[in-house]
Amino acid sequence: MIIVLKPQCTQDQLQEFSSSLQQQYNVKVNAWFGTQSTVLGLIGDTSVVDIDYISAQDIVESVKRVQEPYKKANRKFHPDNTVVTLPTGQKIGDGSIALMAGPCSVESEAQICKVAESVKASGAQFLRGGAFKPRTSPYAFQGLKAEGLELLKEARKKTGLPIVTEIMRVSHIELFEDVDIIQVGARNMQNFELLKELGRINKPILLKRGLSSTIEELLMSAEYIMAGGNDQVILCERGIRTYETYTRNTLDISAVPILKKLSHLPVIVDPSHASGISWLVEPLAMAAVAAGADGLIIEVHNDPSRALSDGAQSLTPQQFDSVAKRIFEVGEAFGRTH
Ligand code: PEP
Ligand code: MN
């Protein structure tokens, strides 16, 4: 971290400020004296330094980070890829393509079980399905809630597929005890109280990028979970808000290699929410694999035209079967396994 001091800063003020920084943050402070101003360089773990506190000091002209503010999620301090491994053996981030598929919402036992069986036959290793749904309209279907979780477990029992489902509040953590991967949706990426609590449990967390969040903000949210002791975080690029209206969101494909470069955490892509249009799922999914994604999460519905949420972006099981084949073909071309 580089701090530029105001020209009128006195030697005493400089001394006092430097020693307070050393004591408060346990960093080394080097000073360079120019003709106009003095520059301080902070060396050590500056992720704990409060940049707003520094800027607010009278003698400070400007301050700039030269190191990322996240530490546990940072590849610099953890060069090897993190591989998230479920107790049942499925892995995410080991070079294989993790394929998660299922309906946007769990709607009935017959629906979830049918979809689970078909996506499994097509090569998916994980079943997705929303039980608690974050909907823009309070009048829209809000999910089957606790009953939805039970139906997911039923589908897991029938197929052996681990389940991925979204949590929206801290008080539900106990209810999610038997869920294999807990999803934090885009709308809750900065629900810091939820992230902190999920940091205290020993379960993989699928963290989706917020609608208007930067890559650094996504990594800071991962840091919240990891700072609590849970390092099983899977990052998910699911499209961001831009001025383009053709698609529901804009898939930020560059986020994949950037996240892989900055962090050791596995990165998956959600081409369904990124596009909002079912025919776009296949090309976006293939692009994601080619860009180095560790997996995909794709919405599949037995009857998209009657889906209670996100029908327009949902694939039929038959369509998913052909998309999955293409995904694995692209994966093979890039030396990936499945
Ligand atoms: C979902 O996965 O159904 C969902 C609501 O996703 P997102 O949080 O990315 O919008
Ligand atoms: Mn959805």
PDB file of C-alpha atoms and ligand atoms in Angstrom, residues 104 128 133-134 166 183 185-187 208 238 273 299, ligand 1:
ATOM      1  CA  CYS A 104     -34.931 -23.349 -11.539  1.00  0.00           C
ATOM      2  CA  ARG A 128     -29.730 -28.180  -8.834  1.00  0.00           C
ATOM      3  CA  LYS A 133     -36.744 -18.564  -4.529  1.00  0.00           C
ATOM      4  CA  PRO A 134     -35.631 -14.908  -4.625  1.00  0.00           C
ATOM      5  CA  GLU A 166     -30.117 -21.658  -2.584  1.00  0.00           C
ATOM      6  CA  GLN A 183     -25.888 -21.780  -3.066  1.00  0.00           C
ATOM      7  CA  GLY A 185     -27.589 -16.363  -5.062  1.00  0.00           C
ATOM      8  CA  ALA A 186     -26.615 -13.218  -6.922  1.00  0.00           C
ATOM      9  CA  ARG A 187     -28.970 -11.120  -4.811  1.00  0.00           C
ATOM     10  CA  LYS A 208     -22.810 -16.452  -7.363  1.00  0.00           C
ATOM     11  CA  ARG A 238     -23.814 -15.842 -13.932  1.00  0.00           C
ATOM     12  CA  HIS A 273     -29.204 -16.889 -15.947  1.00  0.00           C
ATOM     13  CA  GLU A 299     -31.464 -25.043 -15.787  1.00  0.00           C
TER      14      GLU A 299
HETATM   15  C1  PEP B   1     -31.020 -19.501  -9.495  1.00  0.00           C
HETATM   16  O1  PEP B   1     -29.986 -20.168  -9.525  1.00  0.00           O
HETATM   17  O2  PEP B   1     -32.154 -19.963  -9.719  1.00  0.00           O
HETATM   18  C2  PEP B   1     -30.896 -18.049  -9.259  1.00  0.00           C
HETATM   19  C3  PEP B   1     -31.889 -17.360  -8.707  1.00  0.00           C
HETATM   20  O3  PEP B   1     -29.715 -17.563  -9.671  1.00  0.00           O
HETATM   21  P1  PEP B   1     -29.076 -16.073  -9.514  1.00  0.00           P
HETATM   22  O4  PEP B   1     -28.914 -15.854  -8.059  1.00  0.00           O
HETATM   23  O5  PEP B   1     -27.784 -16.193 -10.270  1.00  0.00           O
HETATM   24  O6  PEP B   1     -30.036 -15.118 -10.167  1.00  0.00           O
END
